[in-house]
Amino acid sequence: MRKRSLKISLISVAVLAVVVAITLLSVYFATSKKMSEYVECQVVKLDGRYKTTVDKRFGKYLGHPDLVEIDGTLMTFYPSGHGKGAIIGKVSNDLGQSWQDMTNLPKSWVNSMETPCVYKLTRTDGSQVLVLTSGCPNWAADGILPDGFNSSLSFDGGKTWSEFDHLYGKEWALSEFGDSNKAYDGVVAMSSLTQLKDKDGRFIDKWMATFHRGAHDKGMDAGNGYTNYRTYLTIEGDKAVWSRPEPIFTEQQHILEDKYGMCELEIIRNEKDDCLIMLARPNRRVSNALICYSYDEGETWSDPRQLPNCLTGDRHKAEYDPVSGKLIISFRQLLQDGDKYKTNAFAADSVMSEGWVAWVGDFDDLMSYADSDSANDAYGDGLIVLGKNYKGADCGYSGVVILGDGTAILHSYGYFDAGATKPYIMQTKFKINDVIKSK
């Protein structure tokens, strides 16, 4: 009798377990969401034939690249570590088909403390100068305090570079204030570098650069939360001259700047309306990415407004394609808002990301969000998944170059295959019309 009762009990437990399993699976599949279901425009995954590996090293973390083109030569730079480490440089003389190590890099680049950013400056006399910058931010875990930023120049197309010039760091602060702790916190310096125009609308040999400080209580403006700075660059002889950094936003706007954790600014010129458009990472994770605009060459900015999901993420890099008339904006996708973006009801977190993506659209699309909070259908032509990241969202900082024939070449770092144990540098190369249908 007892055996029969035990058997019945075991069968009952088994049946109950099956019912519970079926119920849980039903809930799982019923609540499962894909990234594309949250994005307002079409989503296209880039075909593997458009991708190549630039650098992959067993057991070595490679991250945060930037890319520049000059006279048909491509150069990419990235740190040998997460956010800091000796700068690695590679060069391609066949538009990205093959890459070789750059030699004779400056010795000071070995001690880089941030992600390198590189830009091509075209002066009003037609000459070109390359500038590479690298911040010296607060690394709290390592006990390293803010120490300004570095810059290096090349006047021969990247064949040779000057040693780092160290600016607005501890020595400057000690001399200026008698307190080395007043140094600027150069995080992602320079996240953008924009050539300016005079009152008659003509380009001048002056560039506005941006970087930010984090929310910690170290360095200039300690206790003031997230703060974005601008500094003006001019070239005098063979030297880069950077003006003293100053906050970008007004005191009133700073309330929103810190509330959203605005940082890693990207600025692109809208030639159609002759205004500057700013895109910002929302590092507090309480909003979508942000957008502002300026009609006075960056002197003042509109109040920040939120972008749609299709443009939300970190470290936007934007370039205009004159062939298609479209913008390509590369970034790390990251949707995060409470329980809103869970992949299913049982997901442990509320972060959703495919990894490295690029939005394609018009200036008018961006301006519609900068001007209005109201919902509209200006979501662009689509979102391209350039590289699915197989380990969290550690990817997406990128360099973007668009050649004269409309070929877009982009570099980023990430875990772009399921077996990757460390992030590596990948290249995508395509024309917009080959991968996405225009609206």
CSV table of C-alpha atoms in Angstrom, one decimal:
chain,number,residue,atom,x,y,z
A,1,MET,CA,0.0,0.0,0.0
A,2,ARG,CA,2.8,2.3,0.9
A,3,LYS,CA,4.7,1.5,-2.3
A,4,ARG,CA,1.5,2.3,-4.3
A,5,SER,CA,1.1,5.6,-2.5
A,6,LEU,CA,4.7,6.5,-3.1
A,7,LYS,CA,4.4,5.6,-6.8
A,8,ILE,CA,1.3,7.8,-7.1
A,9,SER,CA,3.1,10.6,-5.3
A,10,LEU,CA,6.1,10.4,-7.6
A,11,ILE,CA,3.9,10.3,-10.7
A,12,SER,CA,2.0,13.3,-9.4
A,13,VAL,CA,5.3,15.2,-8.8
A,14,ALA,CA,6.5,14.3,-12.3
A,15,VAL,CA,3.2,15.5,-13.9
A,16,LEU,CA,3.4,18.7,-11.9
A,17,ALA,CA,7.0,19.2,-13.0
A,18,VAL,CA,6.0,18.8,-16.6
A,19,VAL,CA,3.1,21.2,-16.3
A,20,VAL,CA,5.3,23.8,-14.6
A,21,ALA,CA,8.0,23.3,-17.3
A,22,ILE,CA,5.5,23.7,-20.1
A,23,THR,CA,4.1,26.8,-18.4
A,24,LEU,CA,7.5,28.4,-17.9
A,25,LEU,CA,8.5,27.6,-21.5
A,26,SER,CA,5.2,29.1,-22.7
A,27,VAL,CA,5.9,32.3,-20.7
A,28,TYR,CA,9.5,32.3,-22.0
A,29,PHE,CA,8.5,32.1,-25.7
A,30,ALA,CA,5.5,34.4,-25.3
A,31,THR,CA,7.6,37.1,-23.7
A,32,SER,CA,10.8,36.6,-25.8
A,33,LYS,CA,11.8,39.8,-27.7
A,34,LYS,CA,14.4,40.5,-30.3
A,35,MET,CA,16.3,43.8,-30.7
A,36,SER,CA,14.5,44.5,-34.0
A,37,GLU,CA,11.1,44.6,-32.2
A,38,TYR,CA,12.2,47.6,-30.2
A,39,VAL,CA,13.8,49.5,-33.0
A,40,GLU,CA,11.6,51.8,-35.1
A,41,CYS,CA,13.2,51.3,-38.5
A,42,GLN,CA,14.2,48.3,-40.6
A,43,VAL,CA,17.2,46.2,-39.2
A,44,VAL,CA,19.7,44.7,-41.6
A,45,LYS,CA,22.5,42.3,-40.7
A,46,LEU,CA,25.7,43.0,-42.6
A,47,ASP,CA,26.8,40.0,-44.8
A,48,GLY,CA,30.1,38.4,-43.9
A,49,ARG,CA,31.6,39.2,-47.3
A,50,TYR,CA,31.8,42.8,-46.2
A,51,LYS,CA,33.9,42.0,-43.0
A,52,THR,CA,37.5,41.3,-42.4
A,53,THR,CA,39.8,41.0,-39.4
A,54,VAL,CA,42.4,43.7,-39.0
A,55,ASP,CA,44.1,42.4,-35.8
A,56,LYS,CA,43.4,39.4,-33.5
A,57,ARG,CA,45.9,38.2,-30.9
A,58,PHE,CA,45.4,35.2,-28.7
A,59,GLY,CA,45.0,36.2,-25.1
A,60,LYS,CA,45.4,39.9,-25.9
A,61,TYR,CA,42.7,42.5,-25.3
A,62,LEU,CA,42.5,44.9,-28.3
A,63,GLY,CA,40.0,47.7,-28.2
A,64,HIS,CA,38.6,51.2,-29.0
A,65,PRO,CA,40.1,51.9,-32.5
A,66,ASP,CA,39.9,55.1,-34.6
A,67,LEU,CA,40.5,55.4,-38.3
A,68,VAL,CA,41.7,58.1,-40.7
A,69,GLU,CA,42.4,58.3,-44.4
A,70,ILE,CA,44.9,60.7,-46.1
A,71,ASP,CA,46.0,60.6,-49.8
A,72,GLY,CA,44.6,57.1,-50.2
A,73,THR,CA,46.4,55.7,-47.2
A,74,LEU,CA,44.4,54.3,-44.2
A,75,MET,CA,45.7,54.3,-40.7
A,76,THR,CA,44.0,52.8,-37.6
A,77,PHE,CA,45.1,53.2,-34.0
A,78,TYR,CA,43.9,51.4,-30.9
A,79,PRO,CA,45.1,50.7,-27.3
A,80,SER,CA,46.6,47.3,-26.3
A,81,GLY,CA,44.1,47.0,-23.4
A,82,HIS,CA,40.7,48.2,-22.2
A,83,GLY,CA,40.6,51.9,-22.6
A,84,LYS,CA,44.3,52.4,-22.0
A,85,GLY,CA,47.7,50.8,-23.0
A,86,ALA,CA,50.4,51.3,-25.5
A,87,ILE,CA,49.0,52.6,-28.8
A,88,ILE,CA,49.1,50.2,-31.7
A,89,GLY,CA,49.2,51.6,-35.3
A,90,LYS,CA,48.5,49.8,-38.5
A,91,VAL,CA,48.6,51.2,-42.1
A,92,SER,CA,47.0,50.1,-45.3
A,93,ASN,CA,48.0,51.2,-48.8
A,94,ASP,CA,45.3,49.2,-50.6
A,95,LEU,CA,42.2,50.8,-48.9
A,96,GLY,CA,41.9,48.1,-46.2
A,97,GLN,CA,42.6,45.0,-48.2
A,98,SER,CA,45.7,44.3,-46.1
A,99,TRP,CA,47.3,45.9,-43.0
A,100,GLN,CA,50.9,46.3,-41.8
A,101,ASP,CA,52.3,47.3,-38.5
A,102,MET,CA,53.4,51.0,-38.3
A,103,THR,CA,57.0,51.4,-37.2
A,104,ASN,CA,58.8,54.2,-35.5
A,105,LEU,CA,55.8,55.3,-33.5
A,106,PRO,CA,56.6,57.9,-30.8
A,107,LYS,CA,58.0,56.4,-27.5
A,108,SER,CA,55.5,58.5,-25.5
A,109,TRP,CA,52.6,56.6,-27.1
A,110,VAL,CA,53.6,53.5,-25.1
A,111,ASN,CA,52.3,55.3,-21.9
A,112,SER,CA,48.9,56.2,-23.4
A,113,MET,CA,46.2,56.3,-20.7
A,114,GLU,CA,43.1,56.5,-22.9
A,115,THR,CA,41.6,55.5,-26.2
A,116,PRO,CA,43.4,57.3,-29.0
A,117,CYS,CA,41.4,59.5,-31.4
A,118,VAL,CA,42.8,60.6,-34.7
A,119,TYR,CA,41.7,63.3,-37.2
A,120,LYS,CA,42.7,64.8,-40.5
A,121,LEU,CA,42.8,68.6,-40.5
A,122,THR,CA,42.4,70.3,-43.9
A,123,ARG,CA,43.7,73.9,-43.6
A,124,THR,CA,42.4,76.8,-45.7
A,125,ASP,CA,45.6,76.7,-47.8
A,126,GLY,CA,44.8,73.1,-48.7
A,127,SER,CA,47.6,71.5,-46.6
A,128,GLN,CA,46.7,68.6,-44.3
A,129,VAL,CA,47.8,67.8,-40.8
A,130,LEU,CA,47.0,64.7,-38.7
A,131,VAL,CA,46.4,65.0,-35.0
A,132,LEU,CA,46.2,62.1,-32.6
A,133,THR,CA,44.9,62.7,-29.0
A,134,SER,CA,44.7,60.6,-25.9
A,135,GLY,CA,43.2,61.6,-22.6
A,136,CYS,CA,44.7,61.1,-19.1
A,137,PRO,CA,41.5,60.5,-17.0
A,138,ASN,CA,40.8,59.3,-13.5
A,139,TRP,CA,41.3,55.5,-13.2
A,140,ALA,CA,39.8,55.1,-9.7
A,141,ALA,CA,40.5,51.3,-9.5
A,142,ASP,CA,44.2,51.9,-10.1
A,143,GLY,CA,44.5,55.0,-8.0
A,144,ILE,CA,45.3,57.2,-10.9
A,145,LEU,CA,44.1,60.8,-10.7
A,146,PRO,CA,43.0,63.1,-13.6
A,147,ASP,CA,46.0,64.5,-15.6
A,148,GLY,CA,44.7,66.4,-18.7
A,149,PHE,CA,45.3,65.1,-22.2
A,150,ASN,CA,48.0,64.4,-24.8
A,151,SER,CA,48.2,65.4,-28.5
A,152,SER,CA,50.6,64.4,-31.3
A,153,LEU,CA,50.9,65.8,-34.8
A,154,SER,CA,52.0,64.5,-38.2
A,155,PHE,CA,52.8,66.8,-41.1
A,156,ASP,CA,53.9,64.1,-43.6
A,157,GLY,CA,50.7,61.9,-43.9
A,158,GLY,CA,51.4,59.8,-40.9
A,159,LYS,CA,54.9,58.7,-41.7
A,160,THR,CA,56.3,60.4,-38.6
A,161,TRP,CA,54.6,61.8,-35.5
A,162,SER,CA,55.7,64.2,-32.8
A,163,GLU,CA,56.0,63.0,-29.2
A,164,PHE,CA,53.0,63.6,-27.0
A,165,ASP,CA,52.5,67.2,-25.9
A,166,HIS,CA,50.9,67.0,-22.4
A,167,LEU,CA,48.3,69.6,-21.6
A,168,TYR,CA,46.2,70.8,-18.7
A,169,GLY,CA,47.4,68.1,-16.4
A,170,LYS,CA,48.8,68.0,-12.8
A,171,GLU,CA,51.9,70.2,-13.6
A,172,TRP,CA,49.7,72.8,-15.2
A,173,ALA,CA,47.2,72.7,-12.3
A,174,LEU,CA,50.0,73.0,-9.7
A,175,SER,CA,51.4,76.0,-11.5
A,176,GLU,CA,48.0,77.6,-12.1
A,177,PHE,CA,46.3,76.9,-8.8
A,178,GLY,CA,49.0,75.5,-6.5
A,179,ASP,CA,46.9,72.3,-6.5
A,180,SER,CA,47.7,69.4,-8.8
A,181,ASN,CA,44.3,67.9,-8.1
A,182,LYS,CA,42.7,70.7,-10.2
A,183,ALA,CA,43.9,69.0,-13.4
A,184,TYR,CA,41.3,68.4,-16.1
A,185,ASP,CA,39.9,64.9,-16.4
A,186,GLY,CA,40.4,64.1,-20.0
A,187,VAL,CA,37.9,61.3,-20.8
A,188,VAL,CA,37.7,60.3,-24.5
A,189,ALA,CA,39.7,63.2,-25.5
A,190,MET,CA,38.9,64.3,-28.2
A,191,SER,CA,35.6,62.6,-28.8
A,192,SER,CA,34.9,65.1,-31.7
A,193,LEU,CA,37.0,67.7,-33.6
A,194,THR,CA,35.1,70.2,-35.8
A,195,GLN,CA,36.4,72.8,-38.1
A,196,LEU,CA,34.8,76.2,-37.6
A,197,LYS,CA,33.5,78.9,-39.9
A,198,ASP,CA,33.7,82.7,-39.6
A,199,LYS,CA,30.7,85.0,-39.6
A,200,ASP,CA,30.7,85.0,-43.4
A,201,GLY,CA,30.4,81.2,-43.5
A,202,ARG,CA,34.0,80.5,-44.6
A,203,PHE,CA,36.1,77.8,-43.0
A,204,ILE,CA,38.9,79.0,-40.8
A,205,ASP,CA,42.0,77.3,-39.4
A,206,LYS,CA,40.4,76.7,-36.0
A,207,TRP,CA,38.8,73.5,-34.6
A,208,MET,CA,36.5,72.9,-31.7
A,209,ALA,CA,37.3,69.7,-29.7
A,210,THR,CA,35.3,68.0,-27.0
A,211,PHE,CA,36.0,65.7,-24.0
A,212,HIS,CA,34.2,65.0,-20.7
A,213,ARG,CA,34.8,64.3,-17.0
A,214,GLY,CA,32.9,61.5,-15.2
A,215,ALA,CA,30.7,61.8,-12.2
A,216,HIS,CA,33.5,61.2,-9.6
A,217,ASP,CA,34.8,63.9,-7.3
A,218,LYS,CA,38.3,64.3,-8.7
A,219,GLY,CA,39.9,66.9,-10.9
A,220,MET,CA,38.5,70.2,-12.3
A,221,ASP,CA,34.9,70.8,-11.3
A,222,ALA,CA,35.0,68.1,-8.6
A,223,GLY,CA,31.5,67.4,-7.2
A,224,ASN,CA,29.8,68.8,-10.3
A,225,GLY,CA,28.9,65.5,-11.9
A,226,TYR,CA,29.2,64.8,-15.6
A,227,THR,CA,30.7,67.9,-17.4
A,228,ASN,CA,31.5,68.2,-21.1
A,229,TYR,CA,34.3,70.6,-22.2
A,230,ARG,CA,35.3,72.3,-25.4
A,231,THR,CA,38.8,73.4,-26.3
A,232,TYR,CA,39.9,75.2,-29.4
A,233,LEU,CA,42.8,73.9,-31.5
A,234,THR,CA,45.0,76.0,-33.8
A,235,ILE,CA,48.3,75.0,-35.4
A,236,GLU,CA,51.2,77.5,-35.0
A,237,GLY,CA,54.3,76.4,-36.9
A,238,ASP,CA,54.8,72.8,-35.9
A,239,LYS,CA,52.9,73.0,-32.6
A,240,ALA,CA,49.3,72.3,-31.7
A,241,VAL,CA,47.9,75.0,-29.5
A,242,TRP,CA,44.9,74.1,-27.4
A,243,SER,CA,42.9,76.7,-25.5
A,244,ARG,CA,42.0,76.2,-21.9
A,245,PRO,CA,39.0,73.9,-21.7
A,246,GLU,CA,35.6,75.4,-20.8
A,247,PRO,CA,32.2,73.8,-20.0
A,248,ILE,CA,30.0,73.5,-23.1
A,249,PHE,CA,26.6,73.9,-21.5
A,250,THR,CA,25.0,76.6,-19.4
A,251,GLU,CA,24.5,76.2,-15.7
A,252,GLN,CA,20.8,75.5,-16.3
A,253,GLN,CA,21.6,72.9,-19.1
A,254,HIS,CA,24.1,71.3,-16.8
A,255,ILE,CA,21.2,70.0,-14.7
A,256,LEU,CA,20.1,67.8,-17.6
A,257,GLU,CA,23.7,67.1,-18.7
A,258,ASP,CA,24.4,65.5,-15.3
A,259,LYS,CA,20.9,63.9,-15.0
A,260,TYR,CA,21.4,62.0,-18.2
A,261,GLY,CA,25.2,61.5,-17.8
A,262,MET,CA,25.9,63.1,-21.2
A,263,CYS,CA,29.3,62.2,-22.5
A,264,GLU,CA,31.4,61.0,-25.5
A,265,LEU,CA,30.0,63.8,-27.7
A,266,GLU,CA,30.0,63.5,-31.5
A,267,ILE,CA,29.5,66.7,-33.5
A,268,ILE,CA,28.8,66.8,-37.2
A,269,ARG,CA,28.1,69.8,-39.5
A,270,ASN,CA,24.7,69.9,-41.2
A,271,GLU,CA,25.7,71.7,-44.4
A,272,LYS,CA,22.1,72.0,-45.6
A,273,ASP,CA,21.1,74.2,-42.6
A,274,ASP,CA,24.7,75.2,-41.8
A,275,CYS,CA,24.4,74.2,-38.2
A,276,LEU,CA,26.2,71.8,-35.9
A,277,ILE,CA,24.5,68.6,-34.5
A,278,MET,CA,25.6,67.0,-31.3
A,279,LEU,CA,25.0,63.4,-30.3
A,280,ALA,CA,25.6,62.2,-26.8
A,281,ARG,CA,25.9,58.9,-24.8
A,282,PRO,CA,23.4,58.7,-21.9
A,283,ASN,CA,25.7,57.2,-19.3
A,284,ARG,CA,23.3,57.5,-16.4
A,285,ARG,CA,21.1,54.9,-18.2
A,286,VAL,CA,17.9,56.8,-17.4
A,287,SER,CA,17.2,57.9,-20.9
A,288,ASN,CA,17.8,57.3,-24.6
A,289,ALA,CA,20.8,58.9,-26.3
A,290,LEU,CA,20.6,62.7,-26.6
A,291,ILE,CA,20.8,65.3,-29.4
A,292,CYS,CA,21.3,69.1,-29.5
A,293,TYR,CA,22.1,71.6,-32.2
A,294,SER,CA,23.9,75.0,-32.5
A,295,TYR,CA,23.6,77.7,-35.1
A,296,ASP,CA,26.5,79.8,-33.8
A,297,GLU,CA,29.4,77.5,-34.3
A,298,GLY,CA,29.1,75.8,-31.0
A,299,GLU,CA,28.9,78.9,-28.8
A,300,THR,CA,25.5,77.9,-27.5
A,301,TRP,CA,23.4,74.8,-27.8
A,302,SER,CA,19.8,73.8,-27.7
A,303,ASP,CA,18.5,71.9,-24.7
A,304,PRO,CA,19.2,68.1,-25.1
A,305,ARG,CA,16.3,66.0,-26.3
A,306,GLN,CA,16.1,62.2,-26.5
A,307,LEU,CA,16.7,60.2,-29.7
A,308,PRO,CA,14.7,57.2,-30.8
A,309,ASN,CA,15.7,53.6,-30.0
A,310,CYS,CA,17.3,53.2,-33.4
A,311,LEU,CA,20.0,55.8,-32.5
A,312,THR,CA,20.4,54.9,-28.8
A,313,GLY,CA,23.8,53.7,-27.6
A,314,ASP,CA,27.3,54.8,-26.9
A,315,ARG,CA,30.2,56.6,-28.7
A,316,HIS,CA,28.5,57.8,-31.9
A,317,LYS,CA,30.7,58.5,-34.9
A,318,ALA,CA,29.1,60.2,-37.9
A,319,GLU,CA,30.2,60.8,-41.4
A,320,TYR,CA,28.3,62.1,-44.5
A,321,ASP,CA,28.2,60.1,-47.8
A,322,PRO,CA,28.0,62.6,-50.6
A,323,VAL,CA,27.2,59.9,-53.2
A,324,SER,CA,24.0,58.6,-51.5
A,325,GLY,CA,23.3,61.8,-49.6
A,326,LYS,CA,23.0,59.8,-46.4
A,327,LEU,CA,24.6,59.9,-43.0
A,328,ILE,CA,26.3,56.8,-41.5
A,329,ILE,CA,26.4,56.9,-37.7
A,330,SER,CA,28.3,54.1,-36.0
A,331,PHE,CA,27.8,53.3,-32.3
A,332,ARG,CA,27.6,50.6,-29.7
A,333,GLN,CA,23.9,49.8,-29.3
A,334,LEU,CA,22.6,49.8,-25.8
A,335,LEU,CA,19.0,49.9,-24.7
A,336,GLN,CA,18.5,50.1,-21.0
A,337,ASP,CA,15.4,51.3,-19.1
A,338,GLY,CA,14.2,49.3,-16.1
A,339,ASP,CA,12.3,46.2,-17.3
A,340,LYS,CA,11.4,47.8,-20.6
A,341,TYR,CA,13.9,46.1,-22.9
A,342,LYS,CA,14.2,42.6,-21.4
A,343,THR,CA,14.8,39.8,-23.8
A,344,ASN,CA,12.2,37.7,-21.9
A,345,ALA,CA,10.3,37.6,-18.6
A,346,PHE,CA,13.1,35.7,-16.9
A,347,ALA,CA,16.0,37.8,-18.1
A,348,ALA,CA,18.3,38.8,-15.2
A,349,ASP,CA,19.1,42.3,-16.6
A,350,SER,CA,17.3,44.9,-18.6
A,351,VAL,CA,20.0,45.6,-21.2
A,352,MET,CA,19.5,44.8,-24.8
A,353,SER,CA,22.3,45.1,-27.5
A,354,GLU,CA,23.2,43.4,-30.7
A,355,GLY,CA,26.6,45.0,-30.5
A,356,TRP,CA,28.2,47.2,-33.1
A,357,VAL,CA,25.6,49.0,-35.3
A,358,ALA,CA,25.3,51.8,-37.8
A,359,TRP,CA,22.3,54.0,-38.4
A,360,VAL,CA,21.6,55.3,-41.9
A,361,GLY,CA,19.5,58.4,-42.5
A,362,ASP,CA,19.2,62.1,-43.4
A,363,PHE,CA,20.1,65.3,-41.6
A,364,ASP,CA,16.4,66.1,-41.6
A,365,ASP,CA,15.7,62.9,-39.6
A,366,LEU,CA,18.1,64.1,-36.9
A,367,MET,CA,16.9,67.7,-36.8
A,368,SER,CA,13.3,66.5,-36.4
A,369,TYR,CA,14.3,65.0,-33.0
A,370,ALA,CA,16.5,67.9,-32.0
A,371,ASP,CA,13.5,70.2,-32.6
A,372,SER,CA,10.6,68.3,-31.1
A,373,ASP,CA,9.8,65.8,-28.4
A,374,SER,CA,6.7,64.6,-30.3
A,375,ALA,CA,6.6,61.2,-31.9
A,376,ASN,CA,7.2,61.2,-35.7
A,377,ASP,CA,8.3,58.7,-38.4
A,378,ALA,CA,11.7,60.2,-39.1
A,379,TYR,CA,13.5,57.1,-38.1
A,380,GLY,CA,16.0,57.0,-41.0
A,381,ASP,CA,16.5,54.4,-43.7
A,382,GLY,CA,17.6,51.6,-41.3
A,383,LEU,CA,19.9,50.2,-38.8
A,384,ILE,CA,22.8,47.9,-39.9
A,385,VAL,CA,24.1,45.3,-37.5
A,386,LEU,CA,27.8,45.6,-38.4
A,387,GLY,CA,29.0,43.1,-35.8
A,388,LYS,CA,27.1,41.0,-33.3
A,389,ASN,CA,28.9,41.0,-30.0
A,390,TYR,CA,29.0,37.6,-28.3
A,391,LYS,CA,30.0,38.9,-24.9
A,392,GLY,CA,28.0,41.6,-23.3
A,393,ALA,CA,28.2,45.1,-24.9
A,394,ASP,CA,32.0,45.6,-24.8
A,395,CYS,CA,32.4,46.8,-28.4
A,396,GLY,CA,31.4,49.6,-30.8
A,397,TYR,CA,33.9,52.4,-30.4
A,398,SER,CA,34.8,52.9,-34.0
A,399,GLY,CA,36.5,54.9,-36.7
A,400,VAL,CA,34.6,55.8,-39.8
A,401,VAL,CA,35.9,56.8,-43.3
A,402,ILE,CA,33.8,57.4,-46.4
A,403,LEU,CA,35.8,57.4,-49.7
A,404,GLY,CA,35.0,59.6,-52.7
A,405,ASP,CA,33.0,56.8,-54.4
A,406,GLY,CA,30.8,56.3,-51.4
A,407,THR,CA,32.6,53.2,-50.0
A,408,ALA,CA,32.3,53.2,-46.2
A,409,ILE,CA,35.1,51.7,-44.2
A,410,LEU,CA,34.6,51.3,-40.4
A,411,HIS,CA,36.7,49.7,-37.7
A,412,SER,CA,35.6,48.6,-34.3
A,413,TYR,CA,36.6,46.1,-31.5
A,414,GLY,CA,34.5,43.4,-30.0
A,415,TYR,CA,33.9,39.7,-29.5
A,416,PHE,CA,32.6,39.2,-33.0
A,417,ASP,CA,32.6,35.4,-33.0
A,418,ALA,CA,31.2,33.0,-30.5
A,419,GLY,CA,34.6,31.6,-29.7
A,420,ALA,CA,36.4,34.9,-29.0
A,421,THR,CA,38.0,35.0,-25.6
A,422,LYS,CA,39.3,38.6,-26.1
A,423,PRO,CA,38.0,41.4,-28.2
A,424,TYR,CA,39.7,42.0,-31.6
A,425,ILE,CA,39.7,44.6,-34.3
A,426,MET,CA,37.3,44.1,-37.2
A,427,GLN,CA,36.7,46.1,-40.4
A,428,THR,CA,33.5,46.5,-42.4
A,429,LYS,CA,33.6,47.9,-46.0
A,430,PHE,CA,30.5,48.5,-48.0
A,431,LYS,CA,28.4,51.0,-50.0
A,432,ILE,CA,25.1,52.0,-48.5
A,433,ASN,CA,23.0,51.1,-51.5
A,434,ASP,CA,24.5,47.6,-51.5
A,435,VAL,CA,23.3,46.7,-48.0
A,436,ILE,CA,20.2,48.8,-47.2
A,437,LYS,CA,17.2,50.1,-49.2
A,438,SER,CA,16.6,53.9,-49.0
A,439,LYS,CA,13.3,55.1,-47.8
